[in-house]
PDB file of C-alpha atoms in Angstrom:
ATOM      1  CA  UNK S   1     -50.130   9.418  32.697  1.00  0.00           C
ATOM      2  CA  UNK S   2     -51.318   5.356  32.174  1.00  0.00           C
ATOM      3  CA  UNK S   3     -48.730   2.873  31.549  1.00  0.00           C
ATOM      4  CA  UNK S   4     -49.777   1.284  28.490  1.00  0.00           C
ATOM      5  CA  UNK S   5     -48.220  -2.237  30.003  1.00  0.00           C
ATOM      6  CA  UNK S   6     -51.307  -1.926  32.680  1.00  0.00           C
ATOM      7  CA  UNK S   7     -53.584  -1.792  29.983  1.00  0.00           C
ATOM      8  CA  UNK S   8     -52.596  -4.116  27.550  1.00  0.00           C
ATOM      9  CA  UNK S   9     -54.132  -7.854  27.721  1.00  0.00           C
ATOM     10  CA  UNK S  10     -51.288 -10.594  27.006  1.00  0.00           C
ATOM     11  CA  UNK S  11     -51.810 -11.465  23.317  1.00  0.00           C
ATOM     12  CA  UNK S  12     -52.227 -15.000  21.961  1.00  0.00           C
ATOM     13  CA  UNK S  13     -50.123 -16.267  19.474  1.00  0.00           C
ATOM     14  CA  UNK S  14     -49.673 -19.008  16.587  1.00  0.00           C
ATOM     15  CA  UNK S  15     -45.801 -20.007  15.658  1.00  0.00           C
ATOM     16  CA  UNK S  16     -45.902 -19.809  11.200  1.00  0.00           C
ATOM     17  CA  UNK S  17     -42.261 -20.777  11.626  1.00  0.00           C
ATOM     18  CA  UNK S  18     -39.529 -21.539  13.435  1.00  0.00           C
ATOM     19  CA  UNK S  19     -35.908 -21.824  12.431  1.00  0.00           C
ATOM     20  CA  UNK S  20     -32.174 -22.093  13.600  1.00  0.00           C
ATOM     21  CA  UNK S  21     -31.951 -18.614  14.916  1.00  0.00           C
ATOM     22  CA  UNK S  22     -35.238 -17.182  14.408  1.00  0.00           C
ATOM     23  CA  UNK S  23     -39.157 -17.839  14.683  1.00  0.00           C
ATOM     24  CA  UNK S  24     -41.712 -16.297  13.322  1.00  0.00           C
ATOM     25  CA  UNK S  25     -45.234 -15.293  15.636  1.00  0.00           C
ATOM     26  CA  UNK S  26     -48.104 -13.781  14.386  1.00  0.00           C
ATOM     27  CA  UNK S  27     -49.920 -11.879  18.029  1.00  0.00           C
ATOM     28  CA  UNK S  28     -53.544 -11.205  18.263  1.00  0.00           C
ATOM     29  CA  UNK S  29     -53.566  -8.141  20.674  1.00  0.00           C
ATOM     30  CA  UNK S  30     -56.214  -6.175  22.988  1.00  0.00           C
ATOM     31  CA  UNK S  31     -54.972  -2.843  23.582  1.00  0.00           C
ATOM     32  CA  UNK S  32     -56.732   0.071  24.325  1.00  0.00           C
ATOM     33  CA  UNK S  33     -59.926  -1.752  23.470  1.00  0.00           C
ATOM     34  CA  UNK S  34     -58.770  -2.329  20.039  1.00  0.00           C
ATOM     35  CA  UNK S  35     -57.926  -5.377  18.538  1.00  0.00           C
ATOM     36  CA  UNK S  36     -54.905  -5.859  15.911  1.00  0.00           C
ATOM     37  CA  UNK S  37     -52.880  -8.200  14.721  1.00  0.00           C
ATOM     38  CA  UNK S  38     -49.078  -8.278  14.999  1.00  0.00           C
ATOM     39  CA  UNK S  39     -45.855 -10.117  12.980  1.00  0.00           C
ATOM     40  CA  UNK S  40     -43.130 -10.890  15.764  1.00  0.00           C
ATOM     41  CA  UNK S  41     -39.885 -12.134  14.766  1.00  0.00           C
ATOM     42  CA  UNK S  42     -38.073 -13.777  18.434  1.00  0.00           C
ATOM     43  CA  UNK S  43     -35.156 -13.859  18.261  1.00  0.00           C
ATOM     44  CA  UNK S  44     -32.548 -14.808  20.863  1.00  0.00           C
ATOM     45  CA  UNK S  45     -30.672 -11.444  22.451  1.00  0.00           C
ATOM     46  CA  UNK S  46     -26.676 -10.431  22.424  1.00  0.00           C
ATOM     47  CA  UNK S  47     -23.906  -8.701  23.832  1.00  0.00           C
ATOM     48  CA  UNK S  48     -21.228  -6.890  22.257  1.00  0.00           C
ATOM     49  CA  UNK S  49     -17.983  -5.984  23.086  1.00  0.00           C
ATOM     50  CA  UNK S  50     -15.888  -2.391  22.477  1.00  0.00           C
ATOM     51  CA  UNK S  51     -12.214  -3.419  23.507  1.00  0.00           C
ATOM     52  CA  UNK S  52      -8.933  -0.987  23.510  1.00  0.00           C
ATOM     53  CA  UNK S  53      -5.700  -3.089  23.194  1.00  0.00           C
ATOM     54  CA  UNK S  54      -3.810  -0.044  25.691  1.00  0.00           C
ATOM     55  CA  UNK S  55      -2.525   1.808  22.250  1.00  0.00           C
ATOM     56  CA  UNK S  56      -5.954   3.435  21.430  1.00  0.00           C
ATOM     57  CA  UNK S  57      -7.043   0.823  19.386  1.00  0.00           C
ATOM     58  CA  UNK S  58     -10.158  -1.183  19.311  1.00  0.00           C
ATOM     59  CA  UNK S  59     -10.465  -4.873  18.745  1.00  0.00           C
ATOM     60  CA  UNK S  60     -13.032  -5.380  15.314  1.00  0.00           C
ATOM     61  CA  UNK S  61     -13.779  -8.572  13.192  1.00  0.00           C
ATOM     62  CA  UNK S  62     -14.405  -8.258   9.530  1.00  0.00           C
ATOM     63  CA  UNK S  63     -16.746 -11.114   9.592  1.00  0.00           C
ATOM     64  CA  UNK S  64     -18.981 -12.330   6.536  1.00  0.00           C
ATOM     65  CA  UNK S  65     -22.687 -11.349   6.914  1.00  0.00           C
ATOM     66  CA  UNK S  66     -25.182 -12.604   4.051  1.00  0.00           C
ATOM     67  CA  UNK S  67     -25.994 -10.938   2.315  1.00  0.00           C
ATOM     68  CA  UNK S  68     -24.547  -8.456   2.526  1.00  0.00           C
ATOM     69  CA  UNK S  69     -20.501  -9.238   2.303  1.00  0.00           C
ATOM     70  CA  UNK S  70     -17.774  -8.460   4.731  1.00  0.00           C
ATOM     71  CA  UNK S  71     -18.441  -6.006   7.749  1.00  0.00           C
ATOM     72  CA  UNK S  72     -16.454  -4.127  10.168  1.00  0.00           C
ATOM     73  CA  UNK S  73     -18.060  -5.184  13.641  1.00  0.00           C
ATOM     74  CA  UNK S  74     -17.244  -5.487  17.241  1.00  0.00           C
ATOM     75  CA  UNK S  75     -17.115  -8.662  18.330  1.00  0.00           C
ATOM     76  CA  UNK S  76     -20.653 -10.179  19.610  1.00  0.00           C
ATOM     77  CA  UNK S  77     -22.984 -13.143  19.999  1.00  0.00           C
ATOM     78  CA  UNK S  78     -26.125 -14.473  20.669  1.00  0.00           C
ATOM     79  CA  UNK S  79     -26.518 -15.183  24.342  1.00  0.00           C
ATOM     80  CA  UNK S  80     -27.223 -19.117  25.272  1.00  0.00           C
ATOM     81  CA  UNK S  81     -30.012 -19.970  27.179  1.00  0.00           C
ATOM     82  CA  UNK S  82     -30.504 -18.358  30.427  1.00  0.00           C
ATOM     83  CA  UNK S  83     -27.253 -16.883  30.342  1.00  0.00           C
ATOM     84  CA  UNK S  84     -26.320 -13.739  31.409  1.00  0.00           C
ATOM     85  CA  UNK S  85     -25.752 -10.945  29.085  1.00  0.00           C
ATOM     86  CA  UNK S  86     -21.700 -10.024  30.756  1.00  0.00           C
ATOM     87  CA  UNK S  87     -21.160 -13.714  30.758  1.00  0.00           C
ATOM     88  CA  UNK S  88     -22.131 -14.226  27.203  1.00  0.00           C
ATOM     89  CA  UNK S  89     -19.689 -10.621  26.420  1.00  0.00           C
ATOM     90  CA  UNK S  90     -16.828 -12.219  27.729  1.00  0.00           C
ATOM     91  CA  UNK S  91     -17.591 -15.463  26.127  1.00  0.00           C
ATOM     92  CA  UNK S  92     -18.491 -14.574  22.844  1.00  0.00           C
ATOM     93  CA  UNK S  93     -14.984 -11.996  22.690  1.00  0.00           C
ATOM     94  CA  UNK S  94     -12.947 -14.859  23.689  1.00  0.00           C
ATOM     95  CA  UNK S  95     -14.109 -17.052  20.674  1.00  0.00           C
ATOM     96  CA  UNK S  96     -14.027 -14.403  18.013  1.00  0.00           C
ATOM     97  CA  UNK S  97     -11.197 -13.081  19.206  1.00  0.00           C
ATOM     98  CA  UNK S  98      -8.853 -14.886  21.356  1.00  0.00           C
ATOM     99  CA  UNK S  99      -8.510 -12.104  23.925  1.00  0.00           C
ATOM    100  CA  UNK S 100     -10.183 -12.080  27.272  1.00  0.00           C
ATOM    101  CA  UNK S 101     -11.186  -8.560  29.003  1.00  0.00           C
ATOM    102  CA  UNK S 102      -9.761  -8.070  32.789  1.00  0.00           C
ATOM    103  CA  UNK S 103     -12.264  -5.269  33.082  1.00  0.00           C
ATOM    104  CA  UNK S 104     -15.546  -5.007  31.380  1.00  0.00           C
ATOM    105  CA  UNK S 105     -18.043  -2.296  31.659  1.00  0.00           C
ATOM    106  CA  UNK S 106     -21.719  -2.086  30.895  1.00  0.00           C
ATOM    107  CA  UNK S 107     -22.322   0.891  28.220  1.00  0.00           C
ATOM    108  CA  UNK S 108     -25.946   0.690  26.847  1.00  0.00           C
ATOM    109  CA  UNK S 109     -28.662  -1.965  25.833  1.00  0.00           C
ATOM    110  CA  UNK S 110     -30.951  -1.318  22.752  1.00  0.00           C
ATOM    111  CA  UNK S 111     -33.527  -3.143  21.118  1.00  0.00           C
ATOM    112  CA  UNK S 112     -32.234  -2.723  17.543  1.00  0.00           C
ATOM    113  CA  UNK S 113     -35.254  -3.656  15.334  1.00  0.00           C
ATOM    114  CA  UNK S 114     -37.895  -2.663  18.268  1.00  0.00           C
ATOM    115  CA  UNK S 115     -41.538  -2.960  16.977  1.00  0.00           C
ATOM    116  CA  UNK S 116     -41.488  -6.181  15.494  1.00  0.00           C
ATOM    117  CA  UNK S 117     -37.981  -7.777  16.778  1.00  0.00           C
ATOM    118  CA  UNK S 118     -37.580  -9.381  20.548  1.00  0.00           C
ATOM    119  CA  UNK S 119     -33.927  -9.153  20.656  1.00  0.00           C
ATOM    120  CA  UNK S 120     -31.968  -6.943  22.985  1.00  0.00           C
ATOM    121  CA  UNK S 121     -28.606  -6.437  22.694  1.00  0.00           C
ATOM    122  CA  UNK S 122     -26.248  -5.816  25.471  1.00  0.00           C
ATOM    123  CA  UNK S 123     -23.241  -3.741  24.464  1.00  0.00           C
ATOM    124  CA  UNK S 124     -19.958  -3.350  27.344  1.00  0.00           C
ATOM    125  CA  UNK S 125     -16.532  -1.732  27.037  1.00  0.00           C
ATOM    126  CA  UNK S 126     -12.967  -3.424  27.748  1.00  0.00           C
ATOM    127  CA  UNK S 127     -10.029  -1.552  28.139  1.00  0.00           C
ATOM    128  CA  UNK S 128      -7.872  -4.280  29.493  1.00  0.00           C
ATOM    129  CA  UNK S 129      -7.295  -7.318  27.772  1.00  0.00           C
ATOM    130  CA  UNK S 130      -5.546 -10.393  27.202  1.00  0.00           C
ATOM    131  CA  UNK S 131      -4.451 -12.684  24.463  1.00  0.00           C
ATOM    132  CA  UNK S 132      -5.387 -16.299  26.173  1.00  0.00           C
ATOM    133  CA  UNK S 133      -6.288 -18.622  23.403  1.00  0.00           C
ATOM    134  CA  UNK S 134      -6.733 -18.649  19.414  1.00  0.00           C
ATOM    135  CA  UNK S 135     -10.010 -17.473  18.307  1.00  0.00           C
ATOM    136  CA  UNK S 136     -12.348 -20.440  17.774  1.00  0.00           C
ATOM    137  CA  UNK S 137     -15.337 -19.709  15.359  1.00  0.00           C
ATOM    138  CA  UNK S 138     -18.401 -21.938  14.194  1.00  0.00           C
ATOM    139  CA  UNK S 139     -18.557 -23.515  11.348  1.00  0.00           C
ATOM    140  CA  UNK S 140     -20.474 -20.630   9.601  1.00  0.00           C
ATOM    141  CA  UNK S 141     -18.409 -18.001  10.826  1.00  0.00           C
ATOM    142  CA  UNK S 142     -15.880 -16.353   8.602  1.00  0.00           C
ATOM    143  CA  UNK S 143     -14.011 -13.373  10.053  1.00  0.00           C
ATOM    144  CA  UNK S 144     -10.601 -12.067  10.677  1.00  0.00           C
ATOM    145  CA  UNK S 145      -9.235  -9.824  13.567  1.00  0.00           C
ATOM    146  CA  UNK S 146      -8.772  -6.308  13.085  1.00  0.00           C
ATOM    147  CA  UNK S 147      -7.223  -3.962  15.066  1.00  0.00           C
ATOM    148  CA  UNK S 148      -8.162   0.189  14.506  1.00  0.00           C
ATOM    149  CA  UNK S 149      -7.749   3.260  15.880  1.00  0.00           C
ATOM    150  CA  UNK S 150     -10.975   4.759  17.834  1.00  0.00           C
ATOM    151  CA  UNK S 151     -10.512   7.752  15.578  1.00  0.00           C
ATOM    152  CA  UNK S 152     -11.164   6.191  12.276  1.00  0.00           C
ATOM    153  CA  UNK S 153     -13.441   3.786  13.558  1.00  0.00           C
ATOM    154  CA  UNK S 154     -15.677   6.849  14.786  1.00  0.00           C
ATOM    155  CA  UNK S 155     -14.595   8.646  10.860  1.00  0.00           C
ATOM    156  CA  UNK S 156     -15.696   5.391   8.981  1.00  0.00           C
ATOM    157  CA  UNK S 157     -18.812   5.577  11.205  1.00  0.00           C
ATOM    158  CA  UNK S 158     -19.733   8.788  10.002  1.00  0.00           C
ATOM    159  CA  UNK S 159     -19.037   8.293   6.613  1.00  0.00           C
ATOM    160  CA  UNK S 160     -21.685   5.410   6.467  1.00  0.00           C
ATOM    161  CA  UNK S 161     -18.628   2.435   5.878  1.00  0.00           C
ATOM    162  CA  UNK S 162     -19.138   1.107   9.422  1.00  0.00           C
ATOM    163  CA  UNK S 163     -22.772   0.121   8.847  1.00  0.00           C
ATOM    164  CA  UNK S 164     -23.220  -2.392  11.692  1.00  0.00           C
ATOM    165  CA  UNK S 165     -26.105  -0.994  14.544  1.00  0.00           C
ATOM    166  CA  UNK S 166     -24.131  -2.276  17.741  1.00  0.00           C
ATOM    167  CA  UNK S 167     -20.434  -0.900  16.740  1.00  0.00           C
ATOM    168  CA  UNK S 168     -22.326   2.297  15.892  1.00  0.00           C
ATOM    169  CA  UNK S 169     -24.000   2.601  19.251  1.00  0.00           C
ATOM    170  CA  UNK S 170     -21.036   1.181  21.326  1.00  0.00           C
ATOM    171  CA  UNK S 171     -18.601   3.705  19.692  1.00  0.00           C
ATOM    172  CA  UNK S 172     -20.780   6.460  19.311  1.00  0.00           C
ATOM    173  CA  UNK S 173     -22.063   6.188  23.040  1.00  0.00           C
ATOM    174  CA  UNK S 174     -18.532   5.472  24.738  1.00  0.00           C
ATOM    175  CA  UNK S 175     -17.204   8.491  22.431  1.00  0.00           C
ATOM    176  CA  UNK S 176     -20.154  10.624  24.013  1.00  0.00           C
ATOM    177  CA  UNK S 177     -18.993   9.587  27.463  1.00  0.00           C
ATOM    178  CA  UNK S 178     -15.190  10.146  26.299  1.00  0.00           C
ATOM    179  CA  UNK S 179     -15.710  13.920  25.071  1.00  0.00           C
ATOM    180  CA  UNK S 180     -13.957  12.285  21.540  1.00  0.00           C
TER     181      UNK S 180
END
């Protein structure tokens, strides 16, 4: 079987906009001796965080998201420049959260809007933490700390209220490893 990577001549591109957390490229591509156009949004990756507090809860922020209201979400962020994806986990949990995980564990990477979206995100599991500081959020963050247990987390998932892509794949995947 070919690799289609082998085959496939690096596209040109032209920027038609760039913004605070986003650009916009449009890719003139050779591949398989055809030639197409393609939209690509890049866009900077993240990593996410599943934490237990030790009483079979996890650690969620209800944070604002325009526009689409408040969501339930584990707590994440984009990753800074050349920085590596655990680094920017524990990071990113201590700010939204004011907790700091003593053990952190790698559970899956996805590309959640593959096709036309250059972001990865990088999603771990804590089961150890540690309050060490109050959270500290940007000026366009709004959010609150929630605490939940796994078991209506994973319910709420199901029934479509937990709508966020990286809490879905964190829980459902460490649930699949868990026999939940």
């Amino acid at each position: 079987m070919m690799n289609n990577r082998m085959i496939q001549k690096k596209p040109n591109k032209k920027k038609v906009y760039d913004g605070k957390n986003i650009s916009v490229n449009i890719h003139n591509v050779s591949f398989r001796k055809k030639k197409f156009k393609r939209e690509i949004i890049e866009q900077k990756s993240a990593s996410a965080v599943l934490a237990f507090d030790g009483k079979g809860n996890v650690l969620l922020v209800k944070q604002h998201r325009f526009p689409h209201g408040f969501v339930f979400e584990i707590p994440a962020g984009t990753l800074d420049k050349n920085e590596k994806p655990r680094v920017g986990a524990i990071r990113e949990f201590i700010e939204e959260t004011g907790y700091k995980p003593k053990k952190l564990k790698h559970l899956i990477d996805y590309y959640p809007f593959i096709g036309y979206n250059t972001q990865k995100i990088h999603c771990y599991v804590a089961q150890d933490i540690e309050k060490v500081s109050e959270i500290k959020l940007e000026y366009d963050e709004f959010l609150t700390l929630v605490k939940m247990d796994f078991k209506k987390l994973l319910k709420m998932i199901v029934s479509g209220k937990i709508v966020d892509s990286k809490t879905i794949c964190a829980a459902l995947t460490y649930a699949n490893s868990k026999k939940v």
